[in-house]
Amino acid sequence: MTMLDQILQILSPQKDYDRAKKTAAGTSEHKFKRSKKKGKKNDKKPVIEEKKPYLDIELCQQRPIFELMKVVRMPCKMDLKEWVATQTISLFHNVNLLYGTVSEFCTAETCPVMQGPCQTQYTWVEERGKKLKCTAPQYIDYVMTFCQKCVSNQELFPTKYAQFFADNFFTEIKKVLKFLYHVIAHMYYAHFARLRQLDLHLYLNVVFKHFILFVREYELLDPKETASLDDLVKLMLNEKQTDAPVEVPTAPVTPRSNAASPGPPVVQAKNNFQHQQLVNASRSNGAASIRFSSIQDCG
C-alpha cells in the first residue's frame, strides 16, 4: 500500500461523516418546512355568523289581502307561453321598481361584490363566455339591460297579430328569472334594513313570494338556484292561515271585455300578445298585481 492510499484511507471516514451530517441537516430543514406548511393549512379563520333580519317571524307571517296563488295559476283557455310571459314582465317591472328605491345606497363602495345570502357571489358572464368581476350596481345594471332587451324582443315577446313565440322562449325566460332572483337575493342580503326603514320590506316579501310560487308552479328554475333563501321560503310558505292579513296597495280589478276581441279566446291568446291586454287579463282573473306607483301614499 502506497503512501497515497494510506492518506486516502485516513481521510475517507471524515468525508463520510461530513456527508452524513449534511444529509441529516437537510432532512431536518425539510421536515421543519413541511411542518410549517401544515401549520398554515390548519389555521382556520373564525366563521362569522351571517345576520338575517328578514327571517323575523312576524314579518314573514304578514300576508297580503289577496291570495298569491290566484295570481300564479293560469286561467282556463289561455296559452301557457302567454301566461308565463305576463308573469315574467310583471316580476321584472316590480323588481326593477323595488331596486330603484335603494339604488342610491347600492354603490361600488357599499357593495363592491354582487353577493347574496349564505356568502353566495354572482359573476356576470358575457355572451362569449368571459366572466366579469363587477360591483353589485354594475351587475344589476347588466341584469336590467338584459331583461329589457328580452322584453322588447318581438321574437320572445310578440306584440303584433299573427306572431308566435320563439322556440327558445322558455330558455330565455329561465335566464331572465335567474337574474331577477339574483337581484332579489342581493336586496335581502345588503338592503333589507334600508327597505324596512322605508316601510317597503313588505313589498319585497310579497314580490319574492310571488316569484317563488310562480317558478315552482311551472318548474322554471332549478331549486339549487334559489337555495340561498330557502330558510325564508320555508317561513313564508308555512305561514298560519289564521294570521290577520296586512293590507297592501293593489291595483283595481278591471273586467276584460271579449266583445271586441277577434276569434275565440285561445286563438286570441296565441296570436295577439299585447302587454296591456295581458295585464288586464291577469287582473280580471282575481290576480290583482301590486301598484308600486302608489308606494309614496303608503308611507
mmCIF file of C-alpha atoms in Angstrom:
data_model
loop_
_atom_site.group_PDB
_atom_site.id
_atom_site.type_symbol
_atom_site.label_atom_id
_atom_site.label_comp_id
_atom_site.label_asym_id
_atom_site.label_seq_id
_atom_site.Cartn_x
_atom_site.Cartn_y
_atom_site.Cartn_z
ATOM 1 C CA MET A 1 0.000 0.000 0.000
ATOM 2 C CA THR A 2 1.490 3.257 -1.065
ATOM 3 C CA MET A 3 1.608 6.410 0.989
ATOM 4 C CA LEU A 4 -1.146 7.943 -1.138
ATOM 5 C CA ASP A 5 -3.512 5.032 -0.453
ATOM 6 C CA GLN A 6 -2.919 5.344 3.296
ATOM 7 C CA ILE A 7 -3.726 9.048 3.224
ATOM 8 C CA LEU A 8 -6.956 8.425 1.268
ATOM 9 C CA GLN A 9 -7.993 5.681 3.707
ATOM 10 C CA ILE A 10 -7.480 8.036 6.641
ATOM 11 C CA LEU A 11 -9.446 10.861 5.053
ATOM 12 C CA SER A 12 -12.365 8.774 3.737
ATOM 13 C CA PRO A 13 -14.194 8.326 7.114
ATOM 14 C CA GLN A 14 -14.123 12.083 7.635
ATOM 15 C CA LYS A 15 -15.713 12.603 4.231
ATOM 16 C CA ASP A 16 -18.463 10.094 5.006
ATOM 17 C CA TYR A 17 -19.124 11.804 8.358
ATOM 18 C CA ASP A 18 -19.380 15.231 6.746
ATOM 19 C CA ARG A 19 -21.705 13.854 4.071
ATOM 20 C CA ALA A 20 -23.977 12.210 6.648
ATOM 21 C CA LYS A 21 -24.064 15.403 8.697
ATOM 22 C CA LYS A 22 -25.130 17.479 5.694
ATOM 23 C CA THR A 23 -27.823 14.935 4.784
ATOM 24 C CA ALA A 24 -29.223 14.954 8.324
ATOM 25 C CA ALA A 25 -29.266 18.735 8.411
ATOM 26 C CA GLY A 26 -31.076 18.891 5.065
ATOM 27 C CA THR A 27 -33.673 16.361 6.233
ATOM 28 C CA SER A 28 -34.401 18.323 9.415
ATOM 29 C CA GLU A 29 -34.801 21.545 7.442
ATOM 30 C CA HIS A 30 -37.187 19.803 5.039
ATOM 31 C CA LYS A 31 -39.248 18.456 7.945
ATOM 32 C CA PHE A 32 -39.365 21.906 9.500
ATOM 33 C CA LYS A 33 -40.641 23.404 6.266
ATOM 34 C CA ARG A 34 -43.284 20.708 5.919
ATOM 35 C CA SER A 35 -44.469 21.214 9.487
ATOM 36 C CA LYS A 36 -44.603 24.950 8.893
ATOM 37 C CA LYS A 37 -46.766 24.483 5.808
ATOM 38 C CA LYS A 38 -49.059 22.153 7.677
ATOM 39 C CA GLY A 39 -49.425 24.750 10.380
ATOM 40 C CA LYS A 40 -50.587 27.290 7.819
ATOM 41 C CA LYS A 41 -53.170 24.902 6.419
ATOM 42 C CA ASN A 42 -54.574 24.163 9.861
ATOM 43 C CA ASP A 43 -55.003 27.845 10.709
ATOM 44 C CA LYS A 44 -58.713 28.366 10.013
ATOM 45 C CA LYS A 45 -60.373 31.746 10.037
ATOM 46 C CA PRO A 46 -63.223 32.124 12.515
ATOM 47 C CA VAL A 47 -66.618 31.657 10.945
ATOM 48 C CA ILE A 48 -68.722 34.802 11.216
ATOM 49 C CA GLU A 49 -72.428 34.107 11.549
ATOM 50 C CA GLU A 50 -74.447 35.984 8.979
ATOM 51 C CA LYS A 51 -77.231 38.148 10.321
ATOM 52 C CA LYS A 52 -80.548 37.658 8.558
ATOM 53 C CA PRO A 53 -83.044 40.276 9.730
ATOM 54 C CA TYR A 54 -85.514 39.210 7.053
ATOM 55 C CA LEU A 55 -86.139 35.955 8.964
ATOM 56 C CA ASP A 56 -88.233 37.761 11.562
ATOM 57 C CA ILE A 57 -91.258 35.509 12.093
ATOM 58 C CA GLU A 58 -93.642 38.446 12.446
ATOM 59 C CA LEU A 59 -92.559 39.847 9.088
ATOM 60 C CA CYS A 60 -92.791 36.501 7.330
ATOM 61 C CA GLN A 61 -96.285 35.824 8.675
ATOM 62 C CA GLN A 62 -97.737 39.046 7.326
ATOM 63 C CA ARG A 63 -99.870 38.354 4.287
ATOM 64 C CA PRO A 64 -101.386 40.497 1.550
ATOM 65 C CA ILE A 65 -105.153 40.815 1.323
ATOM 66 C CA PHE A 66 -105.247 38.639 -1.821
ATOM 67 C CA GLU A 67 -104.098 35.067 -2.348
ATOM 68 C CA LEU A 68 -100.926 34.915 -4.412
ATOM 69 C CA MET A 69 -101.780 31.511 -5.816
ATOM 70 C CA LYS A 70 -104.637 33.171 -7.689
ATOM 71 C CA VAL A 71 -102.029 35.406 -9.296
ATOM 72 C CA VAL A 72 -99.923 32.424 -10.329
ATOM 73 C CA ARG A 73 -102.495 29.926 -11.593
ATOM 74 C CA MET A 74 -103.209 30.166 -15.281
ATOM 75 C CA PRO A 75 -106.795 30.935 -16.349
ATOM 76 C CA CYS A 76 -108.701 28.466 -18.476
ATOM 77 C CA LYS A 77 -108.298 28.589 -22.251
ATOM 78 C CA MET A 78 -105.130 30.634 -22.109
ATOM 79 C CA ASP A 79 -101.842 29.828 -23.806
ATOM 80 C CA LEU A 80 -99.074 28.762 -21.410
ATOM 81 C CA LYS A 81 -96.370 30.855 -23.055
ATOM 82 C CA GLU A 82 -98.534 33.951 -22.972
ATOM 83 C CA TRP A 83 -99.284 33.463 -19.290
ATOM 84 C CA VAL A 84 -95.631 32.871 -18.411
ATOM 85 C CA ALA A 85 -94.682 35.977 -20.389
ATOM 86 C CA THR A 86 -97.280 38.004 -18.481
ATOM 87 C CA GLN A 87 -95.973 36.895 -15.105
ATOM 88 C CA THR A 88 -92.344 37.454 -16.117
ATOM 89 C CA ILE A 89 -92.996 41.006 -17.322
ATOM 90 C CA SER A 90 -94.832 41.801 -14.074
ATOM 91 C CA LEU A 91 -91.998 40.433 -11.935
ATOM 92 C CA PHE A 92 -89.397 42.302 -13.978
ATOM 93 C CA HIS A 93 -91.151 45.636 -13.504
ATOM 94 C CA ASN A 94 -91.772 45.063 -9.792
ATOM 95 C CA VAL A 95 -88.172 44.018 -9.055
ATOM 96 C CA ASN A 96 -86.858 46.940 -11.101
ATOM 97 C CA LEU A 97 -89.049 49.422 -9.232
ATOM 98 C CA LEU A 98 -88.135 47.971 -5.842
ATOM 99 C CA TYR A 99 -84.428 48.129 -6.541
ATOM 100 C CA GLY A 100 -84.847 51.699 -7.748
ATOM 101 C CA THR A 101 -85.873 52.722 -4.222
ATOM 102 C CA VAL A 102 -82.490 51.642 -2.802
ATOM 103 C CA SER A 103 -80.253 52.095 -5.858
ATOM 104 C CA GLU A 104 -78.732 55.280 -4.436
ATOM 105 C CA PHE A 105 -77.481 53.251 -1.454
ATOM 106 C CA CYS A 106 -76.088 50.456 -3.655
ATOM 107 C CA THR A 107 -72.730 51.815 -4.792
ATOM 108 C CA ALA A 108 -69.282 50.469 -5.575
ATOM 109 C CA GLU A 109 -68.178 51.452 -2.064
ATOM 110 C CA THR A 110 -71.082 49.890 -0.153
ATOM 111 C CA CYS A 111 -71.490 46.848 -2.421
ATOM 112 C CA PRO A 112 -68.118 46.084 -4.076
ATOM 113 C CA VAL A 113 -69.231 42.492 -4.769
ATOM 114 C CA MET A 114 -72.526 41.172 -6.108
ATOM 115 C CA GLN A 115 -73.433 38.993 -3.178
ATOM 116 C CA GLY A 116 -76.460 37.260 -1.717
ATOM 117 C CA PRO A 117 -77.240 35.355 1.486
ATOM 118 C CA CYS A 118 -75.100 32.409 2.598
ATOM 119 C CA GLN A 119 -71.968 34.085 1.172
ATOM 120 C CA THR A 120 -73.214 33.499 -2.369
ATOM 121 C CA GLN A 121 -71.412 35.568 -5.001
ATOM 122 C CA TYR A 122 -72.676 36.161 -8.525
ATOM 123 C CA THR A 123 -70.405 36.755 -11.515
ATOM 124 C CA TRP A 124 -71.634 38.169 -14.790
ATOM 125 C CA VAL A 125 -70.837 36.076 -17.873
ATOM 126 C CA GLU A 126 -70.583 37.743 -21.287
ATOM 127 C CA GLU A 127 -72.037 36.298 -24.463
ATOM 128 C CA ARG A 128 -68.593 34.955 -25.383
ATOM 129 C CA GLY A 129 -68.383 33.141 -22.045
ATOM 130 C CA LYS A 130 -65.944 35.534 -20.356
ATOM 131 C CA LYS A 131 -66.573 36.052 -16.639
ATOM 132 C CA LEU A 132 -66.561 39.622 -15.350
ATOM 133 C CA LYS A 133 -65.884 40.584 -11.769
ATOM 134 C CA CYS A 134 -68.056 43.611 -11.175
ATOM 135 C CA THR A 135 -69.682 45.509 -8.355
ATOM 136 C CA ALA A 136 -73.286 44.963 -7.358
ATOM 137 C CA PRO A 137 -74.639 48.094 -9.124
ATOM 138 C CA GLN A 138 -72.786 47.134 -12.320
ATOM 139 C CA TYR A 139 -74.120 43.578 -12.171
ATOM 140 C CA ILE A 140 -77.689 44.734 -11.595
ATOM 141 C CA ASP A 141 -77.356 47.225 -14.449
ATOM 142 C CA TYR A 142 -76.344 44.328 -16.723
ATOM 143 C CA VAL A 143 -79.335 42.326 -15.470
ATOM 144 C CA MET A 144 -81.880 45.073 -16.084
ATOM 145 C CA THR A 145 -80.435 45.819 -19.527
ATOM 146 C CA PHE A 146 -80.614 42.142 -20.475
ATOM 147 C CA CYS A 147 -84.198 41.805 -19.214
ATOM 148 C CA GLN A 148 -85.306 44.950 -21.037
ATOM 149 C CA LYS A 149 -83.807 43.670 -24.300
ATOM 150 C CA CYS A 150 -85.661 40.385 -23.868
ATOM 151 C CA VAL A 151 -88.973 42.118 -23.153
ATOM 152 C CA SER A 152 -88.509 44.356 -26.223
ATOM 153 C CA ASN A 153 -87.592 41.409 -28.450
ATOM 154 C CA GLN A 154 -90.531 40.722 -30.752
ATOM 155 C CA GLU A 155 -89.459 37.097 -31.215
ATOM 156 C CA LEU A 156 -89.568 36.376 -27.485
ATOM 157 C CA PHE A 157 -92.489 38.657 -26.595
ATOM 158 C CA PRO A 158 -94.522 39.207 -29.770
ATOM 159 C CA THR A 159 -96.958 42.104 -29.637
ATOM 160 C CA LYS A 160 -98.388 42.036 -33.161
ATOM 161 C CA TYR A 161 -101.182 39.996 -34.629
ATOM 162 C CA ALA A 162 -100.339 36.586 -36.191
ATOM 163 C CA GLN A 163 -96.992 36.347 -34.389
ATOM 164 C CA PHE A 164 -95.910 33.369 -32.332
ATOM 165 C CA PHE A 165 -93.417 32.833 -29.550
ATOM 166 C CA ALA A 166 -89.894 31.696 -30.418
ATOM 167 C CA ASP A 167 -88.783 28.107 -29.899
ATOM 168 C CA ASN A 168 -86.209 29.164 -27.292
ATOM 169 C CA PHE A 169 -88.825 31.088 -25.305
ATOM 170 C CA PHE A 170 -88.551 29.061 -22.103
ATOM 171 C CA THR A 171 -84.747 29.025 -22.263
ATOM 172 C CA GLU A 172 -84.606 32.825 -22.308
ATOM 173 C CA ILE A 173 -87.352 33.124 -19.689
ATOM 174 C CA LYS A 174 -85.337 30.954 -17.316
ATOM 175 C CA LYS A 175 -82.335 33.242 -17.770
ATOM 176 C CA VAL A 176 -84.432 36.309 -17.020
ATOM 177 C CA LEU A 177 -85.895 34.747 -13.876
ATOM 178 C CA LYS A 178 -82.490 33.562 -12.676
ATOM 179 C CA PHE A 179 -81.063 37.077 -12.991
ATOM 180 C CA LEU A 180 -84.096 38.604 -11.272
ATOM 181 C CA TYR A 181 -83.587 36.223 -8.369
ATOM 182 C CA HIS A 182 -80.002 37.443 -8.016
ATOM 183 C CA VAL A 183 -81.285 40.998 -7.635
ATOM 184 C CA ILE A 184 -83.888 39.914 -5.065
ATOM 185 C CA ALA A 185 -81.265 37.962 -3.107
ATOM 186 C CA HIS A 186 -78.936 40.967 -3.066
ATOM 187 C CA MET A 187 -81.695 43.236 -1.773
ATOM 188 C CA TYR A 188 -82.380 40.800 1.075
ATOM 189 C CA TYR A 189 -78.675 40.474 1.850
ATOM 190 C CA ALA A 190 -77.495 44.081 1.621
ATOM 191 C CA HIS A 191 -80.519 46.399 1.629
ATOM 192 C CA PHE A 192 -83.266 44.792 3.701
ATOM 193 C CA ALA A 193 -82.628 47.109 6.666
ATOM 194 C CA ARG A 194 -82.936 50.129 4.397
ATOM 195 C CA LEU A 195 -86.150 48.796 2.849
ATOM 196 C CA ARG A 196 -87.528 48.258 6.334
ATOM 197 C CA GLN A 197 -86.725 51.848 7.248
ATOM 198 C CA LEU A 198 -88.651 52.941 4.160
ATOM 199 C CA ASP A 199 -91.556 50.606 5.055
ATOM 200 C CA LEU A 200 -91.031 48.737 1.792
ATOM 201 C CA HIS A 201 -89.965 45.373 3.218
ATOM 202 C CA LEU A 202 -93.498 44.013 2.904
ATOM 203 C CA TYR A 203 -93.465 44.759 -0.815
ATOM 204 C CA LEU A 204 -90.229 42.824 -1.174
ATOM 205 C CA ASN A 205 -91.705 39.855 0.694
ATOM 206 C CA VAL A 206 -94.807 39.813 -1.497
ATOM 207 C CA VAL A 207 -92.806 40.084 -4.724
ATOM 208 C CA PHE A 208 -90.461 37.312 -3.630
ATOM 209 C CA LYS A 209 -93.295 35.021 -2.596
ATOM 210 C CA HIS A 210 -94.981 35.662 -5.941
ATOM 211 C CA PHE A 211 -91.681 34.823 -7.625
ATOM 212 C CA ILE A 212 -91.198 31.550 -5.728
ATOM 213 C CA LEU A 213 -94.761 30.345 -6.255
ATOM 214 C CA PHE A 214 -94.508 31.160 -9.951
ATOM 215 C CA VAL A 215 -91.202 29.407 -10.687
ATOM 216 C CA ARG A 216 -92.260 26.356 -8.674
ATOM 217 C CA GLU A 217 -95.694 26.115 -10.256
ATOM 218 C CA TYR A 218 -94.222 25.950 -13.783
ATOM 219 C CA GLU A 219 -90.798 24.479 -12.890
ATOM 220 C CA LEU A 220 -88.880 27.368 -14.407
ATOM 221 C CA LEU A 221 -85.850 27.285 -12.086
ATOM 222 C CA ASP A 222 -83.741 24.571 -10.523
ATOM 223 C CA PRO A 223 -84.239 24.595 -6.715
ATOM 224 C CA LYS A 224 -80.464 24.971 -6.359
ATOM 225 C CA GLU A 225 -80.707 28.410 -7.972
ATOM 226 C CA THR A 226 -82.831 29.693 -5.070
ATOM 227 C CA ALA A 227 -81.142 27.727 -2.276
ATOM 228 C CA SER A 228 -79.642 30.837 -0.657
ATOM 229 C CA LEU A 229 -83.117 31.921 0.523
ATOM 230 C CA ASP A 230 -84.550 28.512 1.362
ATOM 231 C CA ASP A 231 -84.857 29.425 5.034
ATOM 232 C CA LEU A 232 -87.016 32.418 4.143
ATOM 233 C CA VAL A 233 -89.118 30.383 1.719
ATOM 234 C CA LYS A 234 -89.902 27.835 4.425
ATOM 235 C CA LEU A 235 -91.137 30.550 6.759
ATOM 236 C CA MET A 236 -93.236 32.188 4.052
ATOM 237 C CA LEU A 237 -94.916 29.054 2.733
ATOM 238 C CA ASN A 238 -95.632 27.641 6.200
ATOM 239 C CA GLU A 239 -97.422 30.735 7.462
ATOM 240 C CA LYS A 240 -100.610 30.275 9.529
ATOM 241 C CA GLN A 241 -103.879 30.949 7.786
ATOM 242 C CA THR A 242 -105.340 32.424 10.975
ATOM 243 C CA ASP A 243 -102.976 35.395 10.967
ATOM 244 C CA ALA A 244 -104.589 38.734 10.348
ATOM 245 C CA PRO A 245 -103.931 39.837 6.777
ATOM 246 C CA VAL A 246 -101.940 43.004 6.218
ATOM 247 C CA GLU A 247 -103.298 45.414 3.667
ATOM 248 C CA VAL A 248 -101.109 46.056 0.646
ATOM 249 C CA PRO A 249 -101.990 48.648 -2.015
ATOM 250 C CA THR A 250 -103.348 46.879 -5.060
ATOM 251 C CA ALA A 251 -104.438 47.883 -8.490
ATOM 252 C CA PRO A 252 -108.145 47.979 -9.210
ATOM 253 C CA VAL A 253 -109.568 44.936 -10.944
ATOM 254 C CA THR A 254 -110.825 45.858 -14.384
ATOM 255 C CA PRO A 255 -113.059 43.394 -16.243
ATOM 256 C CA ARG A 256 -111.790 42.237 -19.602
ATOM 257 C CA SER A 257 -114.194 42.726 -22.448
ATOM 258 C CA ASN A 258 -114.172 39.985 -25.058
ATOM 259 C CA ALA A 259 -116.695 41.705 -27.342
ATOM 260 C CA ALA A 260 -114.068 43.389 -29.491
ATOM 261 C CA SER A 261 -111.551 40.541 -29.456
ATOM 262 C CA PRO A 262 -111.268 38.738 -32.809
ATOM 263 C CA GLY A 263 -111.864 35.000 -32.682
ATOM 264 C CA PRO A 264 -112.146 32.626 -29.723
ATOM 265 C CA PRO A 265 -110.073 33.218 -26.582
ATOM 266 C CA VAL A 266 -107.496 30.535 -27.394
ATOM 267 C CA VAL A 267 -106.711 31.979 -30.831
ATOM 268 C CA GLN A 268 -106.588 35.439 -29.334
ATOM 269 C CA ALA A 269 -104.069 34.314 -26.724
ATOM 270 C CA LYS A 270 -101.758 32.759 -29.286
ATOM 271 C CA ASN A 271 -101.895 35.393 -31.975
ATOM 272 C CA ASN A 272 -102.321 38.705 -30.198
ATOM 273 C CA PHE A 273 -99.912 39.255 -27.345
ATOM 274 C CA GLN A 274 -100.296 42.826 -26.210
ATOM 275 C CA HIS A 275 -98.866 43.913 -22.918
ATOM 276 C CA GLN A 276 -101.866 45.919 -21.780
ATOM 277 C CA GLN A 277 -104.258 43.101 -22.593
ATOM 278 C CA LEU A 278 -102.108 40.674 -20.669
ATOM 279 C CA VAL A 279 -102.045 42.894 -17.622
ATOM 280 C CA ASN A 280 -105.818 43.271 -17.792
ATOM 281 C CA ALA A 281 -106.189 39.515 -18.209
ATOM 282 C CA SER A 282 -104.158 38.825 -15.085
ATOM 283 C CA ARG A 283 -106.134 41.368 -13.087
ATOM 284 C CA SER A 284 -109.507 40.125 -14.320
ATOM 285 C CA ASN A 285 -108.665 36.674 -13.005
ATOM 286 C CA GLY A 286 -108.626 37.995 -9.483
ATOM 287 C CA ALA A 287 -104.844 38.305 -9.655
ATOM 288 C CA ALA A 288 -104.526 41.916 -8.672
ATOM 289 C CA SER A 289 -100.916 42.982 -9.042
ATOM 290 C CA ILE A 290 -99.175 45.418 -6.764
ATOM 291 C CA ARG A 291 -99.079 49.031 -7.847
ATOM 292 C CA PHE A 292 -95.682 50.317 -6.841
ATOM 293 C CA SER A 293 -96.536 53.697 -8.246
ATOM 294 C CA SER A 294 -98.533 54.291 -5.074
ATOM 295 C CA ILE A 295 -95.693 53.438 -2.708
ATOM 296 C CA GLN A 296 -95.386 57.021 -1.561
ATOM 297 C CA ASP A 297 -99.017 57.020 -0.499
ATOM 298 C CA CYS A 298 -98.399 54.058 1.833
ATOM 299 C CA GLY A 299 -95.686 55.583 3.947
#
